[in-house]
Amino acid sequence: MKNLTIGEAVDLYNVMVSFTELANKENLNLPGNVSYALFRNVKKLDSVFTFFTDKQKELIEANAQRDKKGEIKYEDKEKGVIKLKKDNTLNKDFADYVSLESGVDLYTVKIDVEELAKTVNGSHTTLNMLWFVLENINAESNVKVLESV
């Protein structure tokens, strides 16, 4: 099992959530063990995602320019675009943060990829997302991304 950085965990979470939405739209019928693995891992990664978004907001606010009253300055207040300090510490702090190990212990699933490919009918995009997710939660699987048709 590979240990994911916070950045990798957030990326995987976003792909899993997008995959779940597409799979629901396409009425994808996944085997029970695959559905359960996806469900458990989304739950595990959700806490990392929440922590990530909270920390991201904290870093942005800490690196925001402030007026004399200590209020945050905005480039575009309607869109919520904050003016940042010119010292570039936000980029360094953010890079350091996303490279930390997440400590998430992903739930793995034993799968026969060839059998799964025969039984799951979905769009090319959805199946590629599924293979990506399974490859990331189960490092020892023989998952292969489908070639473009």
Short mmCIF file of N, CA and C in Angstrom, two decimals:
data_model
loop_
_atom_site.label_atom_id
_atom_site.label_comp_id
_atom_site.label_asym_id
_atom_site.label_seq_id
_atom_site.Cartn_x
_atom_site.Cartn_y
_atom_site.Cartn_z
N MET A 1 0.84 -1.18 0.00
CA MET A 1 0.00 0.00 0.00
C MET A 1 0.88 1.23 0.00
N LYS A 2 0.60 2.15 -0.90
CA LYS A 2 1.40 3.36 -0.93
C LYS A 2 0.81 4.40 0.01
N ASN A 3 1.71 5.20 0.56
CA ASN A 3 1.26 6.25 1.46
C ASN A 3 1.05 7.52 0.66
N LEU A 4 -0.15 8.03 0.67
CA LEU A 4 -0.51 9.21 -0.11
C LEU A 4 -0.13 10.49 0.61
N THR A 5 0.35 11.47 -0.15
CA THR A 5 0.53 12.80 0.41
C THR A 5 -0.85 13.44 0.53
N ILE A 6 -0.93 14.54 1.25
CA ILE A 6 -2.20 15.24 1.37
C ILE A 6 -2.69 15.67 -0.01
N GLY A 7 -1.79 16.16 -0.85
CA GLY A 7 -2.18 16.56 -2.20
C GLY A 7 -2.72 15.41 -3.02
N GLU A 8 -2.05 14.24 -2.95
CA GLU A 8 -2.53 13.05 -3.68
C GLU A 8 -3.87 12.58 -3.13
N ALA A 9 -4.04 12.62 -1.81
CA ALA A 9 -5.29 12.19 -1.19
C ALA A 9 -6.45 13.08 -1.64
N VAL A 10 -6.21 14.39 -1.71
CA VAL A 10 -7.25 15.32 -2.15
C VAL A 10 -7.58 15.08 -3.62
N ASP A 11 -6.56 14.87 -4.45
CA ASP A 11 -6.79 14.58 -5.87
C ASP A 11 -7.61 13.30 -6.03
N LEU A 12 -7.24 12.25 -5.29
CA LEU A 12 -7.96 10.98 -5.37
C LEU A 12 -9.41 11.16 -4.89
N TYR A 13 -9.60 11.90 -3.83
CA TYR A 13 -10.95 12.18 -3.33
C TYR A 13 -11.80 12.85 -4.42
N ASN A 14 -11.24 13.87 -5.06
CA ASN A 14 -11.97 14.58 -6.11
C ASN A 14 -12.34 13.65 -7.26
N VAL A 15 -11.42 12.78 -7.67
CA VAL A 15 -11.71 11.82 -8.75
C VAL A 15 -12.79 10.84 -8.30
N MET A 16 -12.70 10.38 -7.06
CA MET A 16 -13.68 9.41 -6.57
C MET A 16 -15.08 10.02 -6.51
N VAL A 17 -15.17 11.26 -6.07
CA VAL A 17 -16.47 11.94 -6.01
C VAL A 17 -17.02 12.13 -7.42
N SER A 18 -16.16 12.57 -8.35
CA SER A 18 -16.59 12.75 -9.75
C SER A 18 -17.01 11.42 -10.36
N PHE A 19 -16.23 10.37 -10.09
CA PHE A 19 -16.57 9.05 -10.61
C PHE A 19 -17.94 8.61 -10.08
N THR A 20 -18.16 8.79 -8.80
CA THR A 20 -19.43 8.38 -8.19
C THR A 20 -20.60 9.10 -8.86
N GLU A 21 -20.45 10.40 -9.12
CA GLU A 21 -21.51 11.15 -9.79
C GLU A 21 -21.76 10.61 -11.20
N LEU A 22 -20.68 10.37 -11.95
CA LEU A 22 -20.84 9.82 -13.31
C LEU A 22 -21.43 8.42 -13.28
N ALA A 23 -20.97 7.60 -12.36
CA ALA A 23 -21.46 6.22 -12.25
C ALA A 23 -22.96 6.21 -11.94
N ASN A 24 -23.40 7.13 -11.10
CA ASN A 24 -24.83 7.22 -10.79
C ASN A 24 -25.63 7.67 -12.01
N LYS A 25 -25.10 8.64 -12.76
CA LYS A 25 -25.79 9.11 -13.97
C LYS A 25 -25.92 7.99 -14.99
N GLU A 26 -24.87 7.18 -15.11
CA GLU A 26 -24.85 6.12 -16.12
C GLU A 26 -25.44 4.81 -15.60
N ASN A 27 -25.95 4.82 -14.37
CA ASN A 27 -26.49 3.61 -13.77
C ASN A 27 -25.50 2.46 -13.78
N LEU A 28 -24.24 2.76 -13.50
CA LEU A 28 -23.18 1.76 -13.52
C LEU A 28 -23.42 0.74 -12.42
N ASN A 29 -23.41 -0.51 -12.77
CA ASN A 29 -23.66 -1.58 -11.81
C ASN A 29 -22.32 -2.22 -11.44
N LEU A 30 -21.75 -1.77 -10.33
CA LEU A 30 -20.46 -2.28 -9.88
C LEU A 30 -20.64 -3.47 -8.95
N PRO A 31 -19.68 -4.39 -8.95
CA PRO A 31 -19.73 -5.48 -7.97
C PRO A 31 -19.74 -4.90 -6.55
N GLY A 32 -20.35 -5.63 -5.64
CA GLY A 32 -20.48 -5.16 -4.26
C GLY A 32 -19.18 -4.79 -3.59
N ASN A 33 -18.12 -5.61 -3.80
CA ASN A 33 -16.85 -5.32 -3.14
C ASN A 33 -16.21 -4.04 -3.65
N VAL A 34 -16.40 -3.72 -4.92
CA VAL A 34 -15.87 -2.49 -5.49
C VAL A 34 -16.66 -1.29 -4.97
N SER A 35 -18.00 -1.40 -4.95
CA SER A 35 -18.83 -0.32 -4.43
C SER A 35 -18.50 -0.03 -2.97
N TYR A 36 -18.32 -1.09 -2.20
CA TYR A 36 -18.02 -0.93 -0.78
C TYR A 36 -16.65 -0.27 -0.58
N ALA A 37 -15.66 -0.67 -1.37
CA ALA A 37 -14.32 -0.06 -1.27
C ALA A 37 -14.38 1.43 -1.61
N LEU A 38 -15.13 1.78 -2.64
CA LEU A 38 -15.28 3.18 -3.01
C LEU A 38 -15.95 3.96 -1.88
N PHE A 39 -17.02 3.42 -1.34
CA PHE A 39 -17.75 4.07 -0.25
C PHE A 39 -16.83 4.31 0.96
N ARG A 40 -16.13 3.26 1.38
CA ARG A 40 -15.25 3.38 2.56
C ARG A 40 -14.14 4.39 2.32
N ASN A 41 -13.55 4.38 1.13
CA ASN A 41 -12.43 5.27 0.86
C ASN A 41 -12.87 6.72 0.72
N VAL A 42 -14.04 6.97 0.15
CA VAL A 42 -14.54 8.34 0.08
C VAL A 42 -14.74 8.87 1.50
N LYS A 43 -15.28 8.03 2.38
CA LYS A 43 -15.47 8.44 3.78
C LYS A 43 -14.13 8.76 4.44
N LYS A 44 -13.11 7.92 4.21
CA LYS A 44 -11.79 8.15 4.80
C LYS A 44 -11.14 9.41 4.24
N LEU A 45 -11.24 9.61 2.95
CA LEU A 45 -10.60 10.76 2.31
C LEU A 45 -11.36 12.06 2.55
N ASP A 46 -12.64 11.97 2.90
CA ASP A 46 -13.42 13.17 3.16
C ASP A 46 -12.82 13.98 4.31
N SER A 47 -12.32 13.33 5.34
CA SER A 47 -11.74 14.06 6.47
C SER A 47 -10.45 14.77 6.04
N VAL A 48 -9.66 14.15 5.16
CA VAL A 48 -8.45 14.80 4.64
C VAL A 48 -8.85 16.00 3.78
N PHE A 49 -9.88 15.83 2.95
CA PHE A 49 -10.35 16.91 2.09
C PHE A 49 -10.83 18.10 2.93
N THR A 50 -11.60 17.83 3.97
CA THR A 50 -12.10 18.89 4.85
C THR A 50 -10.93 19.61 5.53
N PHE A 51 -9.99 18.83 6.04
CA PHE A 51 -8.80 19.40 6.68
C PHE A 51 -8.02 20.26 5.68
N PHE A 52 -7.88 19.76 4.46
CA PHE A 52 -7.17 20.47 3.40
C PHE A 52 -7.82 21.81 3.09
N THR A 53 -9.13 21.81 2.91
CA THR A 53 -9.82 23.06 2.56
C THR A 53 -9.75 24.06 3.71
N ASP A 54 -9.85 23.58 4.95
CA ASP A 54 -9.72 24.47 6.11
C ASP A 54 -8.32 25.07 6.17
N LYS A 55 -7.31 24.24 5.95
CA LYS A 55 -5.91 24.71 6.00
C LYS A 55 -5.64 25.67 4.84
N GLN A 56 -6.19 25.39 3.68
CA GLN A 56 -6.02 26.25 2.51
C GLN A 56 -6.58 27.64 2.82
N LYS A 57 -7.76 27.69 3.40
CA LYS A 57 -8.38 28.96 3.76
C LYS A 57 -7.52 29.70 4.80
N GLU A 58 -7.03 28.97 5.77
CA GLU A 58 -6.18 29.55 6.81
C GLU A 58 -4.89 30.14 6.21
N LEU A 59 -4.25 29.41 5.29
CA LEU A 59 -3.03 29.90 4.66
C LEU A 59 -3.29 31.15 3.81
N ILE A 60 -4.39 31.14 3.10
CA ILE A 60 -4.73 32.31 2.27
C ILE A 60 -4.99 33.52 3.16
N GLU A 61 -5.75 33.34 4.22
CA GLU A 61 -6.04 34.47 5.11
C GLU A 61 -4.77 34.96 5.80
N ALA A 62 -3.86 34.05 6.16
CA ALA A 62 -2.60 34.44 6.81
C ALA A 62 -1.69 35.21 5.86
N ASN A 63 -1.83 34.98 4.56
CA ASN A 63 -0.98 35.63 3.56
C ASN A 63 -1.69 36.76 2.82
N ALA A 64 -2.84 37.18 3.32
CA ALA A 64 -3.60 38.26 2.70
C ALA A 64 -3.05 39.62 3.11
N GLN A 65 -3.12 40.55 2.17
CA GLN A 65 -2.80 41.94 2.51
C GLN A 65 -3.94 42.48 3.37
N ARG A 66 -3.58 43.37 4.31
CA ARG A 66 -4.59 43.93 5.21
C ARG A 66 -4.50 45.44 5.21
N ASP A 67 -5.66 46.06 5.44
CA ASP A 67 -5.67 47.53 5.52
C ASP A 67 -5.27 47.95 6.94
N LYS A 68 -5.33 49.25 7.21
CA LYS A 68 -4.91 49.79 8.51
C LYS A 68 -5.76 49.27 9.67
N LYS A 69 -6.99 48.88 9.37
CA LYS A 69 -7.89 48.34 10.40
C LYS A 69 -7.69 46.83 10.60
N GLY A 70 -6.82 46.24 9.78
CA GLY A 70 -6.58 44.79 9.87
C GLY A 70 -7.53 43.95 9.04
N GLU A 71 -8.35 44.63 8.25
CA GLU A 71 -9.30 43.92 7.38
C GLU A 71 -8.59 43.45 6.12
N ILE A 72 -9.01 42.29 5.61
CA ILE A 72 -8.44 41.73 4.39
C ILE A 72 -8.77 42.62 3.20
N LYS A 73 -7.76 42.86 2.35
CA LYS A 73 -7.96 43.62 1.11
C LYS A 73 -8.35 42.64 0.00
N TYR A 74 -9.22 43.10 -0.88
CA TYR A 74 -9.68 42.27 -1.99
C TYR A 74 -9.33 42.89 -3.33
N GLU A 75 -8.98 42.01 -4.27
CA GLU A 75 -8.83 42.47 -5.66
C GLU A 75 -10.21 42.63 -6.27
N ASP A 76 -11.10 41.72 -5.94
CA ASP A 76 -12.49 41.74 -6.40
C ASP A 76 -13.35 41.16 -5.28
N LYS A 77 -13.93 42.04 -4.49
CA LYS A 77 -14.69 41.60 -3.31
C LYS A 77 -15.90 40.75 -3.69
N GLU A 78 -16.58 41.10 -4.79
CA GLU A 78 -17.76 40.33 -5.22
C GLU A 78 -17.41 38.88 -5.50
N LYS A 79 -16.25 38.64 -6.10
CA LYS A 79 -15.83 37.27 -6.43
C LYS A 79 -15.01 36.64 -5.31
N GLY A 80 -14.70 37.42 -4.27
CA GLY A 80 -13.94 36.89 -3.15
C GLY A 80 -12.46 36.72 -3.43
N VAL A 81 -11.92 37.49 -4.40
CA VAL A 81 -10.51 37.40 -4.76
C VAL A 81 -9.70 38.29 -3.82
N ILE A 82 -8.88 37.66 -2.99
CA ILE A 82 -8.10 38.33 -1.96
C ILE A 82 -6.77 38.82 -2.54
N LYS A 83 -6.35 40.01 -2.10
CA LYS A 83 -5.00 40.51 -2.45
C LYS A 83 -4.00 39.81 -1.53
N LEU A 84 -3.01 39.18 -2.13
CA LEU A 84 -2.01 38.45 -1.34
C LEU A 84 -0.74 39.27 -1.17
N LYS A 85 -0.01 38.98 -0.10
CA LYS A 85 1.29 39.60 0.13
C LYS A 85 2.20 39.25 -1.03
N LYS A 86 3.16 40.09 -1.30
CA LYS A 86 4.05 39.92 -2.45
C LYS A 86 5.22 38.98 -2.16
N ASP A 87 5.37 38.48 -0.94
CA ASP A 87 6.57 37.72 -0.57
C ASP A 87 6.56 36.25 -0.99
N ASN A 88 5.50 35.77 -1.61
CA ASN A 88 5.42 34.39 -2.12
C ASN A 88 5.49 33.30 -1.04
N THR A 89 5.28 33.64 0.22
CA THR A 89 5.32 32.60 1.25
C THR A 89 4.13 31.66 1.13
N LEU A 90 3.03 32.15 0.56
CA LEU A 90 1.86 31.28 0.40
C LEU A 90 2.22 30.06 -0.45
N ASN A 91 2.88 30.27 -1.57
CA ASN A 91 3.25 29.16 -2.45
C ASN A 91 4.15 28.16 -1.74
N LYS A 92 5.13 28.63 -1.00
CA LYS A 92 6.03 27.74 -0.27
C LYS A 92 5.29 26.99 0.83
N ASP A 93 4.49 27.73 1.62
CA ASP A 93 3.73 27.10 2.70
C ASP A 93 2.77 26.05 2.15
N PHE A 94 2.12 26.38 1.04
CA PHE A 94 1.16 25.46 0.44
C PHE A 94 1.86 24.22 -0.11
N ALA A 95 3.00 24.40 -0.78
CA ALA A 95 3.75 23.27 -1.33
C ALA A 95 4.24 22.36 -0.20
N ASP A 96 4.72 22.95 0.88
CA ASP A 96 5.16 22.15 2.03
C ASP A 96 4.00 21.35 2.60
N TYR A 97 2.86 21.98 2.70
CA TYR A 97 1.68 21.36 3.30
C TYR A 97 1.17 20.19 2.47
N VAL A 98 1.00 20.38 1.15
CA VAL A 98 0.43 19.30 0.33
C VAL A 98 1.38 18.12 0.16
N SER A 99 2.66 18.31 0.45
CA SER A 99 3.62 17.21 0.32
C SER A 99 3.71 16.34 1.58
N LEU A 100 3.02 16.72 2.65
CA LEU A 100 3.01 15.91 3.87
C LEU A 100 2.26 14.61 3.64
N GLU A 101 2.66 13.55 4.35
CA GLU A 101 1.93 12.28 4.26
C GLU A 101 0.58 12.42 4.93
N SER A 102 -0.44 11.87 4.29
CA SER A 102 -1.80 12.00 4.80
C SER A 102 -2.10 11.04 5.94
N GLY A 103 -1.43 9.90 5.97
CA GLY A 103 -1.69 8.90 7.00
C GLY A 103 -2.97 8.12 6.77
N VAL A 104 -3.58 8.28 5.60
CA VAL A 104 -4.83 7.57 5.30
C VAL A 104 -4.51 6.12 4.94
N ASP A 105 -5.20 5.22 5.60
CA ASP A 105 -5.06 3.79 5.31
C ASP A 105 -6.24 3.39 4.44
N LEU A 106 -6.01 3.34 3.12
CA LEU A 106 -7.10 3.05 2.19
C LEU A 106 -7.55 1.60 2.27
N TYR A 107 -8.83 1.41 2.08
CA TYR A 107 -9.43 0.09 2.05
C TYR A 107 -9.20 -0.49 0.65
N THR A 108 -8.55 -1.63 0.58
CA THR A 108 -8.23 -2.24 -0.72
C THR A 108 -9.29 -3.29 -1.09
N VAL A 109 -9.28 -3.65 -2.36
CA VAL A 109 -10.23 -4.64 -2.86
C VAL A 109 -9.50 -5.54 -3.85
N LYS A 110 -9.71 -6.82 -3.72
CA LYS A 110 -9.16 -7.78 -4.68
C LYS A 110 -10.11 -7.85 -5.86
N ILE A 111 -9.56 -7.63 -7.05
CA ILE A 111 -10.41 -7.61 -8.23
C ILE A 111 -9.76 -8.37 -9.38
N ASP A 112 -10.60 -8.90 -10.23
CA ASP A 112 -10.15 -9.46 -11.50
C ASP A 112 -10.55 -8.42 -12.54
N VAL A 113 -9.57 -7.65 -12.97
CA VAL A 113 -9.83 -6.51 -13.85
C VAL A 113 -10.48 -6.94 -15.16
N GLU A 114 -10.03 -8.07 -15.72
CA GLU A 114 -10.62 -8.52 -16.98
C GLU A 114 -12.09 -8.86 -16.81
N GLU A 115 -12.44 -9.52 -15.71
CA GLU A 115 -13.84 -9.84 -15.45
C GLU A 115 -14.65 -8.57 -15.20
N LEU A 116 -14.06 -7.65 -14.45
CA LEU A 116 -14.75 -6.39 -14.17
C LEU A 116 -15.03 -5.64 -15.46
N ALA A 117 -14.07 -5.61 -16.36
CA ALA A 117 -14.23 -4.91 -17.64
C ALA A 117 -15.34 -5.53 -18.48
N LYS A 118 -15.53 -6.85 -18.36
CA LYS A 118 -16.58 -7.53 -19.13
C LYS A 118 -17.98 -7.23 -18.57
N THR A 119 -18.07 -7.01 -17.26
CA THR A 119 -19.38 -6.88 -16.63
C THR A 119 -19.85 -5.44 -16.42
N VAL A 120 -18.92 -4.50 -16.45
CA VAL A 120 -19.28 -3.10 -16.19
C VAL A 120 -19.36 -2.36 -17.52
N ASN A 121 -20.54 -1.85 -17.83
CA ASN A 121 -20.73 -1.07 -19.05
C ASN A 121 -20.86 0.39 -18.68
N GLY A 122 -19.95 1.18 -19.19
CA GLY A 122 -20.00 2.62 -18.93
C GLY A 122 -19.25 3.35 -20.02
N SER A 123 -19.30 4.65 -19.95
CA SER A 123 -18.57 5.43 -20.94
C SER A 123 -17.08 5.24 -20.75
N HIS A 124 -16.34 5.56 -21.79
CA HIS A 124 -14.89 5.45 -21.74
C HIS A 124 -14.31 6.27 -20.59
N THR A 125 -14.81 7.48 -20.42
CA THR A 125 -14.34 8.37 -19.36
C THR A 125 -14.60 7.76 -17.98
N THR A 126 -15.80 7.25 -17.78
CA THR A 126 -16.16 6.67 -16.48
C THR A 126 -15.30 5.46 -16.17
N LEU A 127 -15.10 4.59 -17.15
CA LEU A 127 -14.28 3.40 -16.91
C LEU A 127 -12.83 3.78 -16.63
N ASN A 128 -12.30 4.77 -17.34
CA ASN A 128 -10.93 5.21 -17.05
C ASN A 128 -10.82 5.77 -15.64
N MET A 129 -11.84 6.49 -15.20
CA MET A 129 -11.83 7.00 -13.83
C MET A 129 -11.86 5.84 -12.84
N LEU A 130 -12.66 4.83 -13.13
CA LEU A 130 -12.73 3.65 -12.26
C LEU A 130 -11.37 2.97 -12.17
N TRP A 131 -10.71 2.78 -13.32
CA TRP A 131 -9.40 2.12 -13.30
C TRP A 131 -8.39 2.96 -12.51
N PHE A 132 -8.43 4.28 -12.70
CA PHE A 132 -7.53 5.16 -11.95
C PHE A 132 -7.75 5.02 -10.45
N VAL A 133 -9.00 5.03 -10.03
CA VAL A 133 -9.31 4.91 -8.61
C VAL A 133 -8.85 3.56 -8.07
N LEU A 134 -9.18 2.49 -8.78
CA LEU A 134 -8.79 1.16 -8.30
C LEU A 134 -7.28 1.00 -8.26
N GLU A 135 -6.59 1.56 -9.23
CA GLU A 135 -5.13 1.50 -9.25
C GLU A 135 -4.54 2.21 -8.03
N ASN A 136 -5.15 3.30 -7.63
CA ASN A 136 -4.65 4.07 -6.51
C ASN A 136 -5.00 3.47 -5.15
N ILE A 137 -6.13 2.79 -5.05
CA ILE A 137 -6.48 2.20 -3.75
C ILE A 137 -5.92 0.79 -3.60
N ASN A 138 -5.47 0.22 -4.69
CA ASN A 138 -5.00 -1.16 -4.63
C ASN A 138 -3.73 -1.29 -5.47
N ALA A 139 -2.62 -0.86 -4.91
CA ALA A 139 -1.35 -0.77 -5.64
C ALA A 139 -0.93 -2.10 -6.27
N GLU A 140 -1.30 -3.22 -5.68
CA GLU A 140 -0.86 -4.50 -6.24
C GLU A 140 -1.79 -5.07 -7.31
N SER A 141 -2.85 -4.33 -7.67
CA SER A 141 -3.75 -4.85 -8.68
C SER A 141 -3.12 -4.71 -10.07
N ASN A 142 -3.70 -5.41 -11.03
CA ASN A 142 -3.20 -5.33 -12.40
C ASN A 142 -4.09 -4.44 -13.25
N VAL A 143 -4.50 -3.33 -12.69
CA VAL A 143 -5.40 -2.40 -13.39
C VAL A 143 -4.64 -1.73 -14.53
N LYS A 144 -5.26 -1.68 -15.68
CA LYS A 144 -4.70 -1.00 -16.84
C LYS A 144 -5.74 0.01 -17.33
N VAL A 145 -5.27 1.20 -17.67
CA VAL A 145 -6.16 2.21 -18.22
C VAL A 145 -6.51 1.80 -19.64
N LEU A 146 -7.79 1.95 -19.98
CA LEU A 146 -8.24 1.57 -21.32
C LEU A 146 -7.65 2.52 -22.35
N GLU A 147 -7.32 1.99 -23.50
CA GLU A 147 -6.82 2.84 -24.59
C GLU A 147 -8.00 3.55 -25.25
N SER A 148 -7.74 4.72 -25.79
CA SER A 148 -8.79 5.46 -26.47
C SER A 148 -9.30 4.67 -27.66
N VAL A 149 -10.58 4.79 -27.90
CA VAL A 149 -11.21 4.08 -29.00
C VAL A 149 -11.21 4.96 -30.23
#
